Short mmCIF file of C-alpha atoms in Angstrom, two decimals:
data_model
loop_
_atom_site.label_atom_id
_atom_site.label_comp_id
_atom_site.label_asym_id
_atom_site.label_seq_id
_atom_site.Cartn_x
_atom_site.Cartn_y
_atom_site.Cartn_z
CA MET V 1 24.09 88.32 65.34
CA LYS V 2 24.47 88.26 69.10
CA VAL V 3 22.46 85.48 70.69
CA LYS V 4 22.11 83.83 74.08
CA PRO V 5 23.73 80.46 74.77
CA LYS V 6 21.79 77.36 73.82
CA THR V 7 19.75 75.97 76.66
CA LEU V 8 21.00 73.09 78.78
CA THR V 9 21.23 69.88 76.78
CA PRO V 10 19.27 67.02 78.36
CA ARG V 11 21.54 64.02 78.93
CA ASP V 12 20.58 60.37 79.02
CA GLU V 13 20.86 58.50 82.31
CA LEU V 14 24.16 56.71 82.76
CA ASP V 15 23.70 52.97 82.25
CA LEU V 16 26.19 51.30 84.62
CA ARG V 17 26.13 47.95 82.77
CA LEU V 18 27.21 46.07 85.87
CA GLY V 19 26.34 42.65 84.47
CA ILE V 20 28.19 42.73 81.14
CA LYS V 21 30.81 39.97 80.78
CA SER V 22 33.44 42.49 79.77
CA SER V 23 36.84 40.78 79.68
CA LEU V 24 39.59 43.06 78.43
CA PRO V 25 43.03 41.58 79.13
CA GLU V 26 45.15 43.98 77.02
CA THR V 27 44.26 47.30 78.61
CA GLU V 28 47.62 48.89 77.85
CA LYS V 29 47.16 48.20 74.12
CA LEU V 30 43.72 49.79 74.23
CA ILE V 31 45.00 52.95 75.91
CA ALA V 32 47.86 53.36 73.45
CA SER V 33 45.79 52.68 70.33
CA ILE V 34 43.03 55.12 71.31
CA PHE V 35 45.51 57.92 72.05
CA VAL V 36 47.42 57.30 68.82
CA LEU V 37 44.19 57.45 66.79
CA PHE V 38 43.35 60.71 68.58
CA LYS V 39 46.73 62.17 67.59
CA ILE V 40 46.91 61.01 63.96
CA SER V 41 43.30 61.55 62.90
CA ASP V 42 42.90 65.29 63.52
CA SER V 43 39.21 64.58 64.14
CA SER V 44 37.04 64.37 67.24
CA GLN V 45 34.67 61.87 65.62
CA LEU V 46 36.29 59.03 63.73
CA SER V 47 35.05 56.00 61.81
CA TYR V 48 38.34 54.15 62.07
CA THR V 49 37.64 50.70 60.62
CA GLU V 50 36.88 48.92 57.38
CA GLU V 51 35.35 45.47 57.18
CA PHE V 52 36.91 42.47 55.42
CA SER V 53 36.18 38.76 55.22
CA ASP V 54 38.40 36.23 56.98
CA ALA V 55 37.50 32.53 56.79
CA GLY V 56 33.91 33.47 56.08
CA LYS V 57 33.63 35.86 59.01
CA THR V 58 33.44 39.64 59.00
CA ARG V 59 36.47 41.30 60.59
CA ILE V 60 37.69 44.89 60.84
CA LYS V 61 41.00 46.67 60.31
CA LEU V 62 42.35 50.23 60.21
CA ILE V 63 41.06 52.39 57.35
CA PRO V 64 43.66 52.95 54.59
CA ASN V 65 43.98 56.74 54.95
CA LEU V 66 45.25 56.37 58.54
CA LYS V 67 48.02 53.90 57.75
CA GLN V 68 50.64 56.43 56.63
CA PRO V 69 49.93 58.85 59.52
CA LEU V 70 50.35 55.85 61.85
CA PHE V 71 53.72 54.98 60.31
CA ASP V 72 54.80 58.64 60.44
CA PHE V 73 53.89 58.90 64.14
CA PHE V 74 56.13 55.92 64.93
CA GLN V 75 58.76 56.51 62.24
CA ASN V 76 61.74 56.46 64.59
CA GLN V 77 60.37 53.54 66.59
CA LEU V 78 59.97 51.45 63.44
CA THR V 79 63.55 52.32 62.50
CA SER V 80 64.87 51.42 65.96
CA SER V 81 63.02 48.12 66.17
CA SER V 82 63.07 45.11 63.90
CA ILE V 83 59.37 45.46 63.15
CA SER V 84 58.37 46.27 59.57
CA GLN V 85 55.52 48.58 58.66
CA ASP V 86 53.37 45.62 57.65
CA GLY V 87 54.25 43.79 60.85
CA PHE V 88 53.42 46.83 62.95
CA LEU V 89 50.12 47.37 61.14
CA LYS V 90 49.21 43.74 61.85
CA LEU V 91 49.94 44.26 65.55
CA PHE V 92 47.93 47.50 65.61
CA ASN V 93 44.97 45.71 64.01
CA GLU V 94 45.18 43.10 66.78
CA THR V 95 44.69 45.64 69.58
CA PRO V 96 41.34 45.52 71.43
CA LEU V 97 39.91 48.35 69.32
CA PHE V 98 39.73 45.87 66.44
CA HIS V 99 39.44 42.34 67.84
CA ILE V 100 37.42 42.75 71.08
CA GLN V 101 33.61 42.88 70.88
CA LEU V 102 31.90 46.22 71.32
CA GLU V 103 30.36 45.78 74.78
CA PRO V 104 33.59 45.44 76.81
CA LEU V 105 35.06 48.31 74.77
CA GLN V 106 32.11 50.46 75.80
CA VAL V 107 32.54 49.52 79.47
CA ALA V 108 36.25 50.41 79.41
CA ILE V 109 36.20 53.47 77.16
CA GLN V 110 32.90 55.03 78.20
CA LEU V 111 32.36 53.99 81.82
CA PHE V 112 35.83 53.35 83.23
CA TRP V 113 38.13 55.97 81.66
CA LYS V 114 35.52 58.12 79.89
CA LEU V 115 37.82 58.59 76.91
CA GLY V 116 34.95 58.78 74.45
CA GLU V 117 31.87 57.09 73.05
CA ILE V 118 32.28 54.04 70.83
CA GLU V 119 29.54 52.45 68.75
CA PHE V 120 28.82 50.66 65.50
CA VAL V 121 28.77 52.72 62.31
CA GLN V 122 25.51 51.04 61.34
CA ASN V 123 22.40 51.04 63.53
CA MET V 124 22.97 47.75 65.34
CA ALA V 125 22.46 46.50 68.89
CA SER V 126 25.61 46.60 71.04
CA SER V 127 25.19 42.87 71.60
CA SER V 128 25.62 42.07 67.89
CA GLU V 129 29.17 40.76 68.38
CA ARG V 130 28.46 38.55 71.39
CA SER V 131 28.45 35.34 69.37
CA GLY V 132 29.73 34.18 66.01
CA GLY V 133 33.15 35.82 66.27
CA LYS V 134 32.24 38.61 63.83
CA ARG V 135 33.37 42.22 64.15
CA PHE V 136 31.67 45.19 62.51
CA ASN V 137 32.67 48.74 61.59
CA LYS V 138 33.02 51.04 64.60
CA GLN V 139 33.32 54.74 65.23
CA ILE V 140 34.58 56.67 68.22
CA SER V 141 33.80 60.17 69.49
CA PHE V 142 36.73 61.31 71.63
CA SER V 143 36.12 63.06 74.96
CA THR V 144 38.06 65.88 76.58
CA ASN V 145 39.80 63.32 78.79
CA LEU V 146 42.04 62.66 75.78
CA ASP V 147 43.01 66.33 75.80
CA ILE V 148 44.14 65.75 79.39
CA VAL V 149 46.09 62.64 78.34
CA ASP V 150 47.65 64.68 75.55
CA GLY V 151 48.73 67.31 78.05
CA THR V 152 50.11 64.61 80.34
CA LEU V 153 52.19 63.01 77.59
CA SER V 154 53.36 66.22 75.90
CA ASN V 155 56.43 68.27 76.84
CA ASN V 156 56.45 72.00 77.60
CA ASP V 157 56.29 72.78 73.88
CA GLY V 158 53.23 70.60 73.40
CA LYS V 159 55.17 67.91 71.52
CA ILE V 160 55.25 64.16 72.09
CA GLU V 161 58.88 63.25 72.79
CA GLU V 162 60.43 60.18 71.21
CA GLU V 163 60.77 58.31 74.49
CA THR V 164 57.05 58.86 75.10
CA ARG V 165 56.34 57.48 71.63
CA ASN V 166 58.55 54.57 72.65
CA LEU V 167 56.21 53.91 75.57
CA LEU V 168 53.15 53.86 73.31
CA PHE V 169 55.01 51.66 70.80
CA ASN V 170 55.99 49.28 73.61
CA TYR V 171 52.37 49.07 74.77
CA ILE V 172 51.17 48.14 71.27
CA THR V 173 53.97 45.78 70.25
CA SER V 174 55.28 44.47 73.62
CA SER V 175 58.69 45.89 72.68
CA SER V 176 61.25 47.24 75.16
CA LEU V 177 62.43 50.56 73.71
CA THR V 178 63.84 53.07 76.19
CA THR V 179 61.18 55.25 77.83
CA ASN V 180 61.15 58.32 80.07
CA ASN V 181 59.37 58.83 83.39
CA VAL V 182 56.04 59.80 81.80
CA GLU V 183 54.41 56.39 82.35
CA ASN V 184 53.67 57.04 86.03
CA LYS V 185 52.05 60.37 85.09
CA LEU V 186 49.89 58.59 82.53
CA ILE V 187 48.89 55.88 85.02
CA LYS V 188 47.97 58.47 87.65
CA THR V 189 45.86 60.41 85.13
CA LEU V 190 44.00 57.25 84.06
CA THR V 191 43.39 56.34 87.70
CA VAL V 192 41.81 59.74 88.33
CA PHE V 193 39.55 59.25 85.29
CA SER V 194 38.23 55.99 86.73
CA GLU V 195 37.18 57.27 90.15
CA GLU V 196 33.54 57.96 89.21
CA THR V 197 33.04 54.41 87.94
CA GLN V 198 30.63 52.22 89.89
CA PHE V 199 31.25 48.50 90.39
CA LYS V 200 29.29 45.52 91.64
CA ILE V 201 30.63 42.57 93.59
CA ARG V 202 28.31 39.77 94.69
CA ASP V 203 28.51 38.18 98.10
CA ASN V 204 26.13 36.13 100.24
CA SER V 205 23.58 38.95 100.36
CA SER V 206 20.78 39.02 97.83
CA ASP V 207 21.84 42.23 96.09
CA GLY V 208 25.61 42.22 96.50
CA ILE V 209 27.56 45.44 96.95
CA ILE V 210 27.74 48.40 94.58
CA PHE V 211 30.78 50.58 95.28
CA GLN V 212 33.37 52.97 93.91
CA GLN V 213 37.12 52.78 94.35
CA GLU V 214 36.96 55.21 97.27
CA GLY V 215 35.25 52.35 99.13
CA ILE V 216 38.36 50.22 98.62
CA TYR V 217 40.63 53.06 99.76
CA ALA V 218 38.54 53.62 102.90
CA GLU V 219 38.84 49.98 103.97
CA LEU V 220 42.58 49.87 103.28
CA ILE V 221 43.06 53.02 105.35
CA ALA V 222 41.11 51.28 108.14
CA LYS V 223 43.66 48.38 107.94
CA ASN V 224 41.11 45.94 106.56
CA THR V 225 41.59 43.26 103.89
CA VAL V 226 39.45 44.01 100.83
CA GLU V 227 37.84 41.22 98.79
CA ASN V 228 38.75 41.25 95.08
CA LYS V 229 36.68 38.33 93.80
CA ASP V 230 32.99 38.12 92.98
CA LEU V 231 31.16 35.21 94.58
CA LYS V 232 30.00 34.01 91.15
CA GLU V 233 31.93 35.67 88.34
CA ASP V 234 33.52 39.10 87.90
CA ALA V 235 31.43 41.25 85.57
CA GLY V 236 31.04 44.73 84.15
CA PRO V 237 33.48 47.50 85.12
CA PHE V 238 34.75 45.28 87.98
CA ARG V 239 36.44 43.07 85.38
CA ILE V 240 38.05 46.10 83.78
CA LEU V 241 39.32 47.31 87.16
CA LYS V 242 40.98 43.97 87.85
CA SER V 243 42.54 43.88 84.36
CA VAL V 244 43.90 47.39 84.86
CA ILE V 245 45.38 46.48 88.26
CA ASN V 246 46.86 43.25 86.92
CA LYS V 247 48.64 45.29 84.21
CA SER V 248 50.01 47.70 86.88
CA LEU V 249 48.00 50.52 85.29
CA HIS V 250 46.46 51.63 88.59
CA TYR V 251 48.49 54.18 90.52
CA TYR V 252 47.41 53.20 94.05
CA LEU V 253 46.24 49.57 94.02
CA GLU V 254 47.57 46.11 93.39
CA SER V 255 45.89 42.77 93.88
CA ASN V 256 46.50 39.08 94.52
CA THR V 257 44.43 36.05 95.42
CA THR V 258 45.68 35.94 99.02
CA ASP V 259 45.41 39.55 100.14
CA GLY V 260 42.75 40.85 97.74
CA PHE V 261 43.12 44.55 96.93
CA LYS V 262 46.03 46.18 98.68
CA LEU V 263 48.19 49.29 98.61
CA LYS V 264 50.59 49.34 95.68
CA GLU V 265 54.26 48.96 96.57
CA GLY V 266 55.93 52.36 96.82
CA ILE V 267 52.74 54.19 97.87
CA THR V 268 52.55 55.26 101.51
CA GLU V 269 49.43 55.14 103.66
CA LYS V 270 49.56 58.91 104.02
CA GLU V 271 49.55 59.34 100.24
CA LEU V 272 46.48 57.13 99.98
CA GLU V 273 44.73 58.98 102.82
CA GLN V 274 45.27 62.35 101.16
CA TYR V 275 44.24 61.02 97.74
CA HIS V 276 41.12 59.49 99.30
CA LEU V 277 40.11 62.92 100.59
CA ARG V 278 40.54 64.42 97.11
CA VAL V 279 38.51 61.63 95.53
CA ASN V 280 35.67 62.24 97.98
CA SER V 281 35.69 65.94 97.14
CA ARG V 282 35.57 65.19 93.45
CA LEU V 283 32.67 62.78 93.83
CA ASN V 284 30.78 65.35 95.90
CA LEU V 285 31.28 67.92 93.14
CA ASN V 286 30.15 65.58 90.36
CA PRO V 287 26.71 64.23 91.25
CA LYS V 288 25.32 61.85 88.68
CA THR V 289 21.87 60.58 87.83
CA THR V 290 22.48 56.94 87.15
CA LYS V 291 20.45 53.96 86.12
CA ILE V 292 21.51 50.74 87.82
CA GLU V 293 20.58 47.85 85.60
CA ILE V 294 21.88 44.42 86.56
CA ILE V 295 21.80 42.04 83.62
CA GLU V 296 22.58 38.63 85.05
CA ASP V 297 24.19 36.30 82.52
CA THR V 298 23.72 33.12 84.53
CA ASN V 299 21.92 29.79 84.53
CA SER V 300 20.75 30.17 88.12
CA SER V 301 17.07 30.05 88.96
CA THR V 302 17.10 33.54 90.52
CA GLU V 303 14.33 35.59 88.95
CA VAL V 304 15.50 38.92 87.52
CA ILE V 305 12.67 41.30 86.73
CA HIS V 306 13.17 44.15 84.27
CA THR V 307 10.83 46.75 82.92
CA SER V 308 10.60 46.04 79.21
CA ILE V 309 8.23 46.75 76.38
CA ASN V 310 7.23 45.22 73.08
CA LYS V 311 5.77 47.75 70.67
CA ILE V 312 4.63 47.49 67.07
CA PHE V 313 4.31 50.61 64.93
CA TYR V 314 2.52 50.28 61.61
CA GLY V 315 1.71 52.66 58.79
CA ALA V 316 2.63 53.78 55.31
CA PRO V 317 6.24 54.62 54.37
CA GLY V 318 7.32 58.11 55.40
CA THR V 319 4.87 58.51 58.28
CA GLY V 320 7.59 58.73 60.96
CA LYS V 321 7.69 55.19 62.34
CA SER V 322 11.49 54.90 62.39
CA HIS V 323 11.88 58.38 63.83
CA LYS V 324 9.47 57.57 66.67
CA VAL V 325 11.24 54.30 67.48
CA LYS V 326 14.67 55.95 67.42
CA GLY V 327 13.52 58.41 70.07
CA ILE V 328 12.12 55.67 72.30
CA VAL V 329 15.27 53.51 72.26
CA LYS V 330 17.81 56.32 72.54
CA GLY V 331 20.32 55.38 75.24
CA LYS V 332 19.02 51.81 75.36
CA GLU V 333 20.40 50.58 72.03
CA GLU V 334 22.56 47.87 73.62
CA ARG V 335 19.44 46.07 74.92
CA THR V 336 17.06 46.81 72.06
CA GLU V 337 16.22 45.01 68.85
CA ARG V 338 14.33 46.66 65.99
CA ILE V 339 12.48 44.36 63.60
CA THR V 340 10.69 45.08 60.35
CA PHE V 341 7.97 42.50 59.72
CA HIS V 342 7.16 41.63 56.11
CA PRO V 343 5.43 38.72 54.31
CA GLU V 344 8.67 36.74 53.88
CA TYR V 345 9.77 37.15 57.53
CA ASP V 346 10.22 33.65 58.95
CA TYR V 347 11.20 31.81 62.14
CA ALA V 348 14.91 31.73 61.30
CA SER V 349 14.90 35.48 60.73
CA PHE V 350 13.33 36.08 64.14
CA VAL V 351 14.91 33.41 66.38
CA GLY V 352 17.99 32.34 64.41
CA GLY V 353 19.10 29.43 62.32
CA TYR V 354 22.01 27.52 60.89
CA ARG V 355 23.73 29.13 57.94
CA PRO V 356 26.68 28.07 55.80
CA ALA V 357 30.12 29.55 56.49
CA MET V 358 33.53 28.86 55.01
CA ASN V 359 36.10 27.02 57.12
CA GLY V 360 39.16 27.14 54.89
CA GLU V 361 38.08 25.31 51.76
CA ASN V 362 35.25 23.51 53.53
CA ILE V 363 31.71 24.58 54.20
CA ARG V 364 30.34 24.26 57.71
CA TYR V 365 27.04 25.31 59.30
CA GLU V 366 26.90 27.49 62.37
CA PHE V 367 23.99 28.92 64.36
CA VAL V 368 23.47 32.65 63.73
CA PRO V 369 21.27 34.26 66.44
CA GLN V 370 18.67 36.84 65.46
CA ALA V 371 16.48 39.34 67.32
CA PHE V 372 14.66 37.02 69.74
CA THR V 373 17.81 35.09 70.76
CA ASN V 374 19.82 38.29 71.20
CA ILE V 375 17.21 39.77 73.51
CA TYR V 376 16.82 36.46 75.40
#
């Protein structure tokens, strides 16, 4: 049956998450692990983890059915190195995809490089891993940017050459296998992906400055020194940008405490000027409706006012309460808590309380925050 295309899909506003404390020091490991999962899974939507208990805390590791494809992808690298399969699997499970909390992963993967959408498998707030050191099952929906990365890393026959696999293996394991010249192509591609990202840096003004990387390029072209440190504390995508630059994963920029942001060695001013023009054209061709929400994680007395709601839905089972709530909080899950009140619901369930946890062979008590504390 011949039909017309489906109508335009409404998209949620882009939440810039400029106030998230999103440290991510091992950006090269994150890039490599995401691309490898994309290549070995043969799926655009992947629940890639399983939970296990470690010293009384919930942790996550790679699901069993992806272990052999992972070993097959790096078969020659495992042979060339002194790393066993078990040793390599341990290193893979220590990449940010498994040991970093969800929020900084979302900032890097969704806002900075736009490689996909990452979330919990279960319906949980994005802030659920902020405290307690626990990690929960995650799933990732890959974006078309990974198709571009695939094209960047593949040869003319569409295959990933061994020296390119060496590069990915080196990123994950900190090894030093011989690589080809594809790394610079990868870094340039990732830099292009990040150009739409918006950042915030606070200064002596009340609101600080919200900017994109083209604002850094413009000042460098004008022979100015560009500040690379927030007045209080680096936050949100700005932290990711600095981590990327510190790992030499930005094609045009480098940074130090004396000079701030500056032109990367080997890049000429003319190259930056021409790239800056292309970035401006791209930004003009990609207008975005964005929601700027500054969530200040600070003990200062500055009042931060947000529009928020508290709603209670009541009724018999099956009357659509959960469906209604799901529609209201869509796109706001990271700053939403859903609570089901019942006769046994107590203070500790709402605010939090101390609960027993194993510390080796000993039992200790640690505070476990609940809905009210998470929102606070």
